[in-house]
PDB file of C-alpha atoms in Angstrom:
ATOM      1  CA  UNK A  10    -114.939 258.288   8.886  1.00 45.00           C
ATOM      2  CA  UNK A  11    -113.555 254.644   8.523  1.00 59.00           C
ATOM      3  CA  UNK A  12    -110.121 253.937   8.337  1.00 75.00           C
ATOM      4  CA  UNK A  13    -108.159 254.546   5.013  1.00 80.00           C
ATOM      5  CA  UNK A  14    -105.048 252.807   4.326  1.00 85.00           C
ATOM      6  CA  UNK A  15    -101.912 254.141   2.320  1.00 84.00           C
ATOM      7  CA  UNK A  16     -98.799 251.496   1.146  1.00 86.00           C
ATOM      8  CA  UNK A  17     -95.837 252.713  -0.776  1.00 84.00           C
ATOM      9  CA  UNK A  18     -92.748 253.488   0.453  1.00 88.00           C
ATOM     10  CA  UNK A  19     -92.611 257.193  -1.226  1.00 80.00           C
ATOM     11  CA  UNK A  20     -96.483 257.946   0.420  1.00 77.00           C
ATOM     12  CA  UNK A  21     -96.134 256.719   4.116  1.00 88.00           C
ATOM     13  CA  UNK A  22     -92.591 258.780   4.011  1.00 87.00           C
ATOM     14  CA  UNK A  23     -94.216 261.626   2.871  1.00 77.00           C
ATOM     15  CA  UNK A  24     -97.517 261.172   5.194  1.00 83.00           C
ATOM     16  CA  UNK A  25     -94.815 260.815   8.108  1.00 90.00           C
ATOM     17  CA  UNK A  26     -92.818 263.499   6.895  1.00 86.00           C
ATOM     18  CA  UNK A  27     -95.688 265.833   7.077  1.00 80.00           C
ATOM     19  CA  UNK A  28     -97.366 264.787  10.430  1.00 86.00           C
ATOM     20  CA  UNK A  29     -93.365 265.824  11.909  1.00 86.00           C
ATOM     21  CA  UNK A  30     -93.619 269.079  10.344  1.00 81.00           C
ATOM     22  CA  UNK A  31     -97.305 269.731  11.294  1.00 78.00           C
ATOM     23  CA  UNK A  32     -96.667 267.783  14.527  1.00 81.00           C
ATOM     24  CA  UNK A  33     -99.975 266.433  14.180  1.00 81.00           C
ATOM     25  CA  UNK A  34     -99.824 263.181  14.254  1.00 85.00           C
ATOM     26  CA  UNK A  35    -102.882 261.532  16.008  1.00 87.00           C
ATOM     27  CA  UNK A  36    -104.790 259.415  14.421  1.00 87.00           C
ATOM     28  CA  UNK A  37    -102.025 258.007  12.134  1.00 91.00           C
ATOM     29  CA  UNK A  38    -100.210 254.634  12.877  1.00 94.00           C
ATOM     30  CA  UNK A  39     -97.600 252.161  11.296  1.00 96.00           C
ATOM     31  CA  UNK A  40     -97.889 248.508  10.771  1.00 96.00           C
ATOM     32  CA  UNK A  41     -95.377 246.891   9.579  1.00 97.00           C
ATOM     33  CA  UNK A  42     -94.236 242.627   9.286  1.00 95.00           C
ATOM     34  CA  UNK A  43     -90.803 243.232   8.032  1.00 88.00           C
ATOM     35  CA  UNK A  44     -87.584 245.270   8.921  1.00 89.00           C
ATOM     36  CA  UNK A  45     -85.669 245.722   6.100  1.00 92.00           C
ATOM     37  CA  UNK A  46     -83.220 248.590   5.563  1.00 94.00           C
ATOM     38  CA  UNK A  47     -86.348 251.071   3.704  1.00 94.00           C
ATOM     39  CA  UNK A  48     -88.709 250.172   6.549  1.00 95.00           C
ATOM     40  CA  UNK A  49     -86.223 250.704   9.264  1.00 95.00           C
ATOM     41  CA  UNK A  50     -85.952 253.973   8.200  1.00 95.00           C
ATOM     42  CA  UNK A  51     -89.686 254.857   8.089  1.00 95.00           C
ATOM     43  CA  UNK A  52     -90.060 253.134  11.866  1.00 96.00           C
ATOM     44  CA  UNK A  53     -87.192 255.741  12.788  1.00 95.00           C
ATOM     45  CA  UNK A  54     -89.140 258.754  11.200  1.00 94.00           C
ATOM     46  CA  UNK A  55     -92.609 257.564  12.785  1.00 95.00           C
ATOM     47  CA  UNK A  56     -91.059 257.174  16.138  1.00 94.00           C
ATOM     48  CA  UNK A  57     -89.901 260.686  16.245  1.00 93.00           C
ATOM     49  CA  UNK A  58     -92.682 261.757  14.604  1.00 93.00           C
ATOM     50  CA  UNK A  59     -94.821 260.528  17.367  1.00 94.00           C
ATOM     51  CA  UNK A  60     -96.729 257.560  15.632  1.00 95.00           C
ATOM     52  CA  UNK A  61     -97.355 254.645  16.788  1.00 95.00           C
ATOM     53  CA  UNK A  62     -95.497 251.961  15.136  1.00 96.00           C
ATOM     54  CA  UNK A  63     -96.277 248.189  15.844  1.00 96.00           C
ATOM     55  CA  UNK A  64     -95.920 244.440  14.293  1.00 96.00           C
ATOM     56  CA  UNK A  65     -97.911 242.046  12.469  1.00 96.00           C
ATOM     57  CA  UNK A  66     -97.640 239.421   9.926  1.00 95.00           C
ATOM     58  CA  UNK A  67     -98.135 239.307   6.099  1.00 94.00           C
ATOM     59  CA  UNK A  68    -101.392 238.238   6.373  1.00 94.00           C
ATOM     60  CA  UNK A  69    -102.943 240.661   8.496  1.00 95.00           C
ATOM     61  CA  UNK A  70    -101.410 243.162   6.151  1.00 95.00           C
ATOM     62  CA  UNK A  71    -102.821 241.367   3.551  1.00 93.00           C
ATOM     63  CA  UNK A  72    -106.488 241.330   4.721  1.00 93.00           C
ATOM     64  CA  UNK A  73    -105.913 245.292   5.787  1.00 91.00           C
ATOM     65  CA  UNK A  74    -104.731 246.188   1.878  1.00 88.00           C
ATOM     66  CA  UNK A  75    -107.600 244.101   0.443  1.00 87.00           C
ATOM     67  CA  UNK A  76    -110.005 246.321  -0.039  1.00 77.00           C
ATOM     68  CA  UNK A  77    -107.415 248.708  -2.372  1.00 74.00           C
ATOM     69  CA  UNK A  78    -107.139 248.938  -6.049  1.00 64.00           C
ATOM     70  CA  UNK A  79    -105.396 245.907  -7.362  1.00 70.00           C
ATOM     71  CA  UNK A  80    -102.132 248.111  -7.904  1.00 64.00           C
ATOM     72  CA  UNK A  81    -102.244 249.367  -4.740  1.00 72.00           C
ATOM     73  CA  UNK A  82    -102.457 245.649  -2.813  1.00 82.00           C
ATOM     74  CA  UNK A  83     -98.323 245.153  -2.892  1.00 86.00           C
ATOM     75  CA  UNK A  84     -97.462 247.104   0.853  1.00 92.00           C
ATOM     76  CA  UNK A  85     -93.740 245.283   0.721  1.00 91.00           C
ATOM     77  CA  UNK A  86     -93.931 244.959   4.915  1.00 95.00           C
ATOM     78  CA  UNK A  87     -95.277 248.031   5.809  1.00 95.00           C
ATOM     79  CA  UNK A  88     -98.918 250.078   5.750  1.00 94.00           C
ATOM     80  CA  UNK A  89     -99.840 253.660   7.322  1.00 92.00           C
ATOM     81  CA  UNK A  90    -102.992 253.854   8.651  1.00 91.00           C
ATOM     82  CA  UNK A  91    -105.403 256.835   8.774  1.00 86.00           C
ATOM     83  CA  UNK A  92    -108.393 257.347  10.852  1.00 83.00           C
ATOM     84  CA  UNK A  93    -110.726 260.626  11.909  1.00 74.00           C
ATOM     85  CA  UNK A  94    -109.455 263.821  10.163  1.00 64.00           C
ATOM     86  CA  UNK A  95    -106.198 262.313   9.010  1.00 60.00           C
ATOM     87  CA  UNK A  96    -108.480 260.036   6.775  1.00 54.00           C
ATOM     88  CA  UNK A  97    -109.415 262.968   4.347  1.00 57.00           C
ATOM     89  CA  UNK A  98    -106.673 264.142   1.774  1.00 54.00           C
ATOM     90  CA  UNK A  99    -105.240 267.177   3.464  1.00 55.00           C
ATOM     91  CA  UNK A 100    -104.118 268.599   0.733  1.00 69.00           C
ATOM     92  CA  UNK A 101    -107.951 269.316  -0.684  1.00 73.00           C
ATOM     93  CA  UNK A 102    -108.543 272.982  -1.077  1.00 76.00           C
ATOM     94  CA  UNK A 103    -111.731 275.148  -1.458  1.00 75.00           C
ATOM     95  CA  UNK A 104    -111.032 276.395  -4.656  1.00 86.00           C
ATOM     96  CA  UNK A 105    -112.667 280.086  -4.069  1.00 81.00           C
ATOM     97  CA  UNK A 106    -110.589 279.843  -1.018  1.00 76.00           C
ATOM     98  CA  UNK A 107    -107.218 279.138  -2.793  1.00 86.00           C
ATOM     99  CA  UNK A 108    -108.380 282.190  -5.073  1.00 88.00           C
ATOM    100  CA  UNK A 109    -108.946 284.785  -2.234  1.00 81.00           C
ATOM    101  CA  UNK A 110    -105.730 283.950  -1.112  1.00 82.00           C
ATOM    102  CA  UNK A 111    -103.762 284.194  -4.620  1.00 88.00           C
ATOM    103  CA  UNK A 112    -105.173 287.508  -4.712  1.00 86.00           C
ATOM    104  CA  UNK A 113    -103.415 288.917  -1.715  1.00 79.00           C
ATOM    105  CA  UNK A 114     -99.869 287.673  -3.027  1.00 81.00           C
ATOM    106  CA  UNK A 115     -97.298 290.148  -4.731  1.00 81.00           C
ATOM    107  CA  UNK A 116     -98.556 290.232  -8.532  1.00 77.00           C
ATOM    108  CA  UNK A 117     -94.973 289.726  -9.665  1.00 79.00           C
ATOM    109  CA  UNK A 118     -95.131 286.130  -7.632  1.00 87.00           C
ATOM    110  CA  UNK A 119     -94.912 283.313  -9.739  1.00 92.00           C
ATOM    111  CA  UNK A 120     -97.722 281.121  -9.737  1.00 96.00           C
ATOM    112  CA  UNK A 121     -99.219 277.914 -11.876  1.00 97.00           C
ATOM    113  CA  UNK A 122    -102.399 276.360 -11.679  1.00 98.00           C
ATOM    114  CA  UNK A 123    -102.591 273.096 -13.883  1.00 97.00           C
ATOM    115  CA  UNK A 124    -106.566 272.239 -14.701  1.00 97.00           C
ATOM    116  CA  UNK A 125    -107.093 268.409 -15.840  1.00 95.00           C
ATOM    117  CA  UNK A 126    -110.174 268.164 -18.089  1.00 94.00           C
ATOM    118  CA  UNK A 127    -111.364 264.972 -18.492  1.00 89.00           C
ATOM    119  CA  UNK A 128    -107.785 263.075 -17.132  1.00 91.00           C
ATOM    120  CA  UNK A 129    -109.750 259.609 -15.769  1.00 85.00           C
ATOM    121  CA  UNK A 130    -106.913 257.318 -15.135  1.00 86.00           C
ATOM    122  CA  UNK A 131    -105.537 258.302 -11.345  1.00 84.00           C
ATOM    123  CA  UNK A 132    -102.239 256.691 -12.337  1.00 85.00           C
ATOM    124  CA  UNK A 133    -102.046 259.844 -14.580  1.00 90.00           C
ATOM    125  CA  UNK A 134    -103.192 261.882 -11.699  1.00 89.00           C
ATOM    126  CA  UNK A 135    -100.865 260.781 -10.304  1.00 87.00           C
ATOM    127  CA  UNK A 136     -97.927 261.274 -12.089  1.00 89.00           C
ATOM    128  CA  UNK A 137     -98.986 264.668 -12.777  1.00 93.00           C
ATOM    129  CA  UNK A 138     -99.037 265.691  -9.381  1.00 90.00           C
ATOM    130  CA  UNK A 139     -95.610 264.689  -9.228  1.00 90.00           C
ATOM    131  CA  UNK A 140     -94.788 266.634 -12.021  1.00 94.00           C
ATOM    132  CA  UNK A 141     -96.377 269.406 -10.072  1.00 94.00           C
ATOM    133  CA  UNK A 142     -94.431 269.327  -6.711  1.00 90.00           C
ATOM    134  CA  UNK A 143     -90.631 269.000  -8.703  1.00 92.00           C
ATOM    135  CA  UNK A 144     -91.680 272.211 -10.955  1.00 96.00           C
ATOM    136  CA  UNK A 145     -93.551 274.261  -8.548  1.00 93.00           C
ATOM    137  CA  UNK A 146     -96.730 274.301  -9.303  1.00 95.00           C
ATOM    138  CA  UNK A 147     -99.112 276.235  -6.950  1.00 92.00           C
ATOM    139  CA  UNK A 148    -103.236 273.838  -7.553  1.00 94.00           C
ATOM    140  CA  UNK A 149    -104.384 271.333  -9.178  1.00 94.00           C
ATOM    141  CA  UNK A 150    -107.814 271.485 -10.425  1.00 94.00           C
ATOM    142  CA  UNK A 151    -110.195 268.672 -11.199  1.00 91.00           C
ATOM    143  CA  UNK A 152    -113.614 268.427 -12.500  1.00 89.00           C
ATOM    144  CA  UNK A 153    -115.663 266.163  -9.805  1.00 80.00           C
ATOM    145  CA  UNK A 154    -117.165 264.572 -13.281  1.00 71.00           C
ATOM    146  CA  UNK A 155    -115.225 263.531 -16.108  1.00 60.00           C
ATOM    147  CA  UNK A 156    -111.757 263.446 -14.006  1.00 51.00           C
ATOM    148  CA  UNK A 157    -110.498 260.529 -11.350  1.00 53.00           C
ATOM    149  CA  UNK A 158    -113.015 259.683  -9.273  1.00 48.00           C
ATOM    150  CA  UNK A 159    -112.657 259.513  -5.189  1.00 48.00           C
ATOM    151  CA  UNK A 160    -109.520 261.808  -5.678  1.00 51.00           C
ATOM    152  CA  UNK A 161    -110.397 262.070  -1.888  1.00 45.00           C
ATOM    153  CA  UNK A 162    -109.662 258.551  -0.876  1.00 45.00           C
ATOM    154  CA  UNK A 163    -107.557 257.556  -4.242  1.00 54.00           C
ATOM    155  CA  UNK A 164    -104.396 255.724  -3.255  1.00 56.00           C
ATOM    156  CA  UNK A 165    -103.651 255.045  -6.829  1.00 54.00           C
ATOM    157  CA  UNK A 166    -103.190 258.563  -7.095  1.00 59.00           C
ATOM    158  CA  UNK A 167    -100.955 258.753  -3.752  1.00 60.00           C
ATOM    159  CA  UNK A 168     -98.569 256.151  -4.716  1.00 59.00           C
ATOM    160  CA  UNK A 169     -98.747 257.112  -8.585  1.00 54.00           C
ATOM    161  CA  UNK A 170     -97.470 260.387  -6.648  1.00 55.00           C
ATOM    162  CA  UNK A 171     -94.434 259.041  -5.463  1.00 54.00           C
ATOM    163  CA  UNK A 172     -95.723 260.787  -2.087  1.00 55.00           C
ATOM    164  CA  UNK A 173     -96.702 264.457  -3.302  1.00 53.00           C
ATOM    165  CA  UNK A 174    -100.127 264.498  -3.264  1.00 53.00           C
ATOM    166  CA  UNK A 175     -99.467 265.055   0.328  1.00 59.00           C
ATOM    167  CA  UNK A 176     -98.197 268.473  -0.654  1.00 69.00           C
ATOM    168  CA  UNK A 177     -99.605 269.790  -4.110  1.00 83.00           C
ATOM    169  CA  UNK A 178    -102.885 271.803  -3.511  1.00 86.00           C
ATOM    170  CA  UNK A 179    -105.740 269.957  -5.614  1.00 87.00           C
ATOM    171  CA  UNK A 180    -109.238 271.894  -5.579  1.00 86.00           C
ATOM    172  CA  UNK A 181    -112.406 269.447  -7.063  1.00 85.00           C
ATOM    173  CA  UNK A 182    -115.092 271.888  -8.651  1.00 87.00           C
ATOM    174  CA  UNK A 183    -118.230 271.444 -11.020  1.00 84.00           C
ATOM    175  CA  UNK A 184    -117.519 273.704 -13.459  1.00 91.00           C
ATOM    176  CA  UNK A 185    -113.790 274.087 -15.123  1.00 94.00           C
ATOM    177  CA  UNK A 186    -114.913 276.720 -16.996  1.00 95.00           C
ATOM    178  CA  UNK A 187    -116.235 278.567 -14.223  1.00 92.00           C
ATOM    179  CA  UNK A 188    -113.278 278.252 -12.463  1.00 94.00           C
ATOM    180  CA  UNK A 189    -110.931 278.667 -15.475  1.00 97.00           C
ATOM    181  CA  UNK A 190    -112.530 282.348 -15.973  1.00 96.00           C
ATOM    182  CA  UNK A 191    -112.389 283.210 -12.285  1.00 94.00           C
ATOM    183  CA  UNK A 192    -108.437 282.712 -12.289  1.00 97.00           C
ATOM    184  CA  UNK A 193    -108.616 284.870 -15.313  1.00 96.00           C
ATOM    185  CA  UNK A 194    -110.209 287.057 -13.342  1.00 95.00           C
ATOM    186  CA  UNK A 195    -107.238 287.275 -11.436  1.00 94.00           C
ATOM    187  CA  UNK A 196    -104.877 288.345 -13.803  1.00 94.00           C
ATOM    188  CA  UNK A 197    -103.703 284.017 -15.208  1.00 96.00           C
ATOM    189  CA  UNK A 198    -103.321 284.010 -18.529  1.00 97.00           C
ATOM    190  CA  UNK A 199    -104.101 280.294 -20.242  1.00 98.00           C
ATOM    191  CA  UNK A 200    -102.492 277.736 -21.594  1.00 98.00           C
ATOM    192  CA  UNK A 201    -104.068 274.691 -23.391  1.00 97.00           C
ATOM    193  CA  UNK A 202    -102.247 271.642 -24.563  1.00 95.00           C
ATOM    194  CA  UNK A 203    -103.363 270.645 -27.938  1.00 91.00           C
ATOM    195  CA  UNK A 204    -101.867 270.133 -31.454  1.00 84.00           C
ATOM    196  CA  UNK A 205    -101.704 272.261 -33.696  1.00 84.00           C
ATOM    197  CA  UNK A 206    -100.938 274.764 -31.502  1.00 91.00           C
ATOM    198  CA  UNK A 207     -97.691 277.614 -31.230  1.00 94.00           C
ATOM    199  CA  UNK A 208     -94.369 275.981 -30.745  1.00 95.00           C
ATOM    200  CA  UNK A 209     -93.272 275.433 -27.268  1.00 95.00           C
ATOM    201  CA  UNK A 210     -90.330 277.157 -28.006  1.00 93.00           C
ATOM    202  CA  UNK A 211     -91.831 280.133 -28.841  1.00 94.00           C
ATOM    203  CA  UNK A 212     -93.981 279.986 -25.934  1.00 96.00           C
ATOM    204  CA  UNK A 213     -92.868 282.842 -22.879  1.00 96.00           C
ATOM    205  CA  UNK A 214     -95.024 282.145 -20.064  1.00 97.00           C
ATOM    206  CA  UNK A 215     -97.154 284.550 -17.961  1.00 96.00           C
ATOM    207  CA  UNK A 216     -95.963 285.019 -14.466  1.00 95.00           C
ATOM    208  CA  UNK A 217     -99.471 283.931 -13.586  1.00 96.00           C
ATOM    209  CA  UNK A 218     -99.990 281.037 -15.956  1.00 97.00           C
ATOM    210  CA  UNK A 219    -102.878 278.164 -16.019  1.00 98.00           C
ATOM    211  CA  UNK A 220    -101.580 275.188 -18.214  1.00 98.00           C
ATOM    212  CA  UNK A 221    -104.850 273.065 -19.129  1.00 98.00           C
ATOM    213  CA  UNK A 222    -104.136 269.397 -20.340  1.00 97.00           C
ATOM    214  CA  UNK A 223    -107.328 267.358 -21.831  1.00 93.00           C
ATOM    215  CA  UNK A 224    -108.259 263.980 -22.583  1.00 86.00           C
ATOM    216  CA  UNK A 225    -105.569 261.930 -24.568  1.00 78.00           C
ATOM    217  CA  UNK A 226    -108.905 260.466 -26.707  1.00 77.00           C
ATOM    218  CA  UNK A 227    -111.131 263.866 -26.950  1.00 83.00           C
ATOM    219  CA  UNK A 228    -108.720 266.791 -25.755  1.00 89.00           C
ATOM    220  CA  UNK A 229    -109.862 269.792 -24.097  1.00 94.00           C
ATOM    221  CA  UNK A 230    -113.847 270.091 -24.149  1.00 93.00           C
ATOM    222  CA  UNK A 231    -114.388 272.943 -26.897  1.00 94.00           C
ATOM    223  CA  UNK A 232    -115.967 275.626 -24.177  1.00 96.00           C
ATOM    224  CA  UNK A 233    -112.862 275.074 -22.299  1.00 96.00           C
ATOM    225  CA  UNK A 234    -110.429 276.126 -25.513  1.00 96.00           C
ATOM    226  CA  UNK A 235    -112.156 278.811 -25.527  1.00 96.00           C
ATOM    227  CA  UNK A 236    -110.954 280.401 -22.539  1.00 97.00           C
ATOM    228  CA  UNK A 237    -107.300 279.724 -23.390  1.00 97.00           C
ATOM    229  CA  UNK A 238    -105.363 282.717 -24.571  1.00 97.00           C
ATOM    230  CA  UNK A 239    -103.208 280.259 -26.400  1.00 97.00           C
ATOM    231  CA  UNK A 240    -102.737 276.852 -26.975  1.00 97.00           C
ATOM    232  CA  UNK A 241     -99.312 274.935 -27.103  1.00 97.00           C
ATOM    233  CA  UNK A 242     -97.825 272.131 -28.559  1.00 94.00           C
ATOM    234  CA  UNK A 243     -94.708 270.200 -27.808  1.00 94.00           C
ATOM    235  CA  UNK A 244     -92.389 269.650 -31.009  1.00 90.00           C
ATOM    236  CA  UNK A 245     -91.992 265.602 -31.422  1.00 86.00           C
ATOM    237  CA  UNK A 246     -90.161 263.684 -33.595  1.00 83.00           C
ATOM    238  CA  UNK A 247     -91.810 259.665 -32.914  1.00 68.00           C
ATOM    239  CA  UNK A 248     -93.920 257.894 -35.176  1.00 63.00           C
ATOM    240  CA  UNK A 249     -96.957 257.861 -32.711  1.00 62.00           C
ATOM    241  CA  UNK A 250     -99.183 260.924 -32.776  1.00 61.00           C
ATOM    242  CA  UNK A 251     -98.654 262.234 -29.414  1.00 71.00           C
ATOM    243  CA  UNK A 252     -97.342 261.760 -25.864  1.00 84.00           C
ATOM    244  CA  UNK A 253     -99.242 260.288 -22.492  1.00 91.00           C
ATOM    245  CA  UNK A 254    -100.872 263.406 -20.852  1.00 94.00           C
ATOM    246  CA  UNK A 255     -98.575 263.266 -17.675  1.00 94.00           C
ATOM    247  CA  UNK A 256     -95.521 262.947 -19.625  1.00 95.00           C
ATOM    248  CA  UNK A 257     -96.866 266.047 -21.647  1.00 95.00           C
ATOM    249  CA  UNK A 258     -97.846 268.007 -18.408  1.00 97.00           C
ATOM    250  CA  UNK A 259     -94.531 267.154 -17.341  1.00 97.00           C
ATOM    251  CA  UNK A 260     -92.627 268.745 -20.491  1.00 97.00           C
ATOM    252  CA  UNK A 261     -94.902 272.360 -19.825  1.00 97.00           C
ATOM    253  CA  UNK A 262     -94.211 272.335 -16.095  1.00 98.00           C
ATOM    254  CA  UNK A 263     -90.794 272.383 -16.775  1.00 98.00           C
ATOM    255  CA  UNK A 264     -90.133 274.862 -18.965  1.00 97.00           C
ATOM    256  CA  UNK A 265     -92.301 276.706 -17.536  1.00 97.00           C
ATOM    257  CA  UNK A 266     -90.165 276.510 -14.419  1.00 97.00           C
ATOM    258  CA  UNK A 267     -87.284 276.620 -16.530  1.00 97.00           C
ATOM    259  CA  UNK A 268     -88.345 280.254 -17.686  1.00 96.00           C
ATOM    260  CA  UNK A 269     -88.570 281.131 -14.024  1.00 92.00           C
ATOM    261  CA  UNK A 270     -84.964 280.206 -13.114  1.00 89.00           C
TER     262      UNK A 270
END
């Protein structure tokens, strides 16, 4: 597998946070051009982490980002490296896998699957995942048509993170509502985001809850809805007609940790 390269201070802290705890950390590496205070501090992790850590200058950086997504290309000093198995996302799941396993935990234990239909931009990804990590949720689940594409070798994704798509489970299928229906299944009860839906407020979520968020342009696909057990809608008060996906998968996450506190 050829090398993949990560920049962003948030996603090589996170990638070197993890090979410490996992103490797995061949195949990784740190190149770096200039030691200021933020990548002092990563040096310091990677050393005890066990990675290799050496020197170069902006322009080998340069040609070694150049291949990235235009966002992506600004590595401010410093760039991880991954080759071999570290160059696949670890944090990809089997889906049936993740679902033999949910079945063998307590069915009191709190759990939240968040399905993207159709959510194309990885900055959104992104940001969702994010969203995901600070609230607790348990997968992500993406179509592998109509969502990001590569959302195995998507730094856009990683930095759009701020780091925690190294640590949010994310499961690609073909068929959401397959998969939708076998976490049903399960015992999850559904949630899609749409207006004209019941009041977040009045909203009490399932211990075992599956929030789906759809296209900003199209919303959920229509075979999709029909799974949900309910659909929800945040009460607004702008003059636009609704908000960015991640910022609305952001508002459900939350309260629906909130209700777990």
């Amino acid at each position: 597998m050829a090398e993949r390269i990560v920049t962003g201070f948030h996603a090589i802290e996170e990638k070197v946070l993890k090979a410490k705890d996992s103490k797995k950390a061949e195949g990784i590496k740190i190149i770096y051009s200039k030691m200021g205070p933020r990548v002092k501090k990563i040096i310091a992790a990677a050393k005890e982490a066990g990675i290799p850590v050496s020197q170069a200058d902006d322009k080998t950086l340069d040609s070694m980002v150049q291949s990235l997504p235009e966002t992506s290309r600004d590595h401010r000093g410093i760039v991880l490296s991954l080759s071999g198995e570290q160059a696949k996302t670890q944090n990809l799941v089997e889906f049936n896998e993740w679902i033999n396993a949910s079945q063998s935990k307590d069915e009191n234990e709190r759990q939240t699957v968040v399905v993207l239909d159709s959510v194309t931009d990885p900055h959104n990804v992104g940001a969702i995942i994010r969203s995901c990590d600070q609230f607790g949720a348990s997968l992500v689940v993406i179509p592998d048509h109509r969502g990001a594409r590569d959302i195995s070798n998507n730094e856009v994704i990683a930095r759009s993170s701020a780091g925690s798509s190294a640590w949010v489970p994310v499961a690609v299928v073909t068929n959401l509502v397959r998969a939708v229906q076998d976490l049903k299944n399960i015992g999850f009860w559904v949630y899609g985001a749409d207006a004209g839906g019941s009041s977040l407020q009045q909203t009490k979520f399932a211990p075992k809850s599956v929030i789906v968020m759809g296209s900003e342009g199209t919303g959920i696909a229509r075979l999709l809805e029909e799974q949900c057990d309910s659909i929800v809608s945040i009460p607004t008060c702008g003059k636009i007609d609704s908000l960015n996906v991640s910022v609305a998968a952001g508002v459900l996450l939350y309260e629906n940790y909130r209700q777990s506190l």
